[in-house]
Amino acid sequence: CSLQAGLAVLLKAERLFHSSYHSQAVHIRPVCRVSAGLSSLPEQPKRKSKADASCLAVSWELRQTLTVVFDFFSSGQGKKDWSLFKMFSRTLTDTCPLASQSKVYVDISPKNKEKELLEVSPPPTSVHEAIVQGDKKTYAVYDLLSPSLFNTSRSLNVQLKWKRPQDSSEMPIPTLHAQRYVGGYGLQTGEICTLIYNTHPYRAFPVILLETVPWYLRLYVHTLTIITKGKENKPS
């Protein structure tokens, strides 16, 4: 469908590349389509390893992701309210007929569990609950393949508003968050320091760190140091 229908209609270049952060990625991996003793296609394809001799047929899985961060509060508007039109200057008008699944998820998890501070419009087609990093999350789901979604309006402009802006001035600290800074100068003393925080009271999480190295720094692997709780860990 390219940019004619579906979620890709929102991918307006001048809006994406002027955002606070954007990242595009392509993931390709082999998955086992048919294993020994199975006559039908499994619901969840398993990743094929070199030691997996029971795999009879292998397929390749292609996954493309786009991550974009819009920061309206610090840009001068002073509000955390947002909408699809405010972010992308476009709304969703139709679904791609070739898509077997096309959904929009909006995190509506309340900051204060006793009082609902968020309201989303129009009403979602369904609500989904999941456990993310040990916390219970609630998502409003907009199914673009649902016939009733575009019946009331010819376009879908998802909007999220705070009922009491004064209560939403302080956002909760995420369970996993990070910060990075560049220290020193030149090739001799220049360094990149990345701090990763886990605020969960007892649970540990696997972390994949992808570093974008500035052009003016040249890094050497033998100088890598990893410190956890004051003790140095030797990377494999």
PDB file of C-alpha atoms in Angstrom, residues 29 31 54 75-76 86 88 120 139 154-155 172-173 189 200 231:
ATOM      1  CA  ARG A  29      16.422 -14.030  11.312  1.00  0.00           C
ATOM      2  CA  VAL A  31      12.863 -19.388  11.957  1.00  0.00           C
ATOM      3  CA  SER A  54      14.906 -31.530  14.001  1.00  0.00           C
ATOM      4  CA  SER A  75       8.956  22.480  22.587  1.00  0.00           C
ATOM      5  CA  GLY A  76       7.032  25.390  24.097  1.00  0.00           C
ATOM      6  CA  LYS A  86      -0.506  16.972  16.060  1.00  0.00           C
ATOM      7  CA  PHE A  88       2.192  13.566  12.010  1.00  0.00           C
ATOM      8  CA  VAL A 120      -8.513   8.869  25.073  1.00  0.00           C
ATOM      9  CA  TYR A 139      -3.615  -0.277  26.398  1.00  0.00           C
ATOM     10  CA  ARG A 154     -13.999   9.057   7.653  1.00  0.00           C
ATOM     11  CA  SER A 155     -10.708   9.509   9.472  1.00  0.00           C
ATOM     12  CA  PRO A 172       6.691   8.402  36.957  1.00  0.00           C
ATOM     13  CA  ILE A 173      10.264   7.191  36.572  1.00  0.00           C
ATOM     14  CA  THR A 189      41.184  10.903  26.867  1.00  0.00           C
ATOM     15  CA  HIS A 200      12.521  -2.383  40.108  1.00  0.00           C
ATOM     16  CA  LYS A 231      32.203  -3.958  41.056  1.00  0.00           C
TER      17      LYS A 231
END
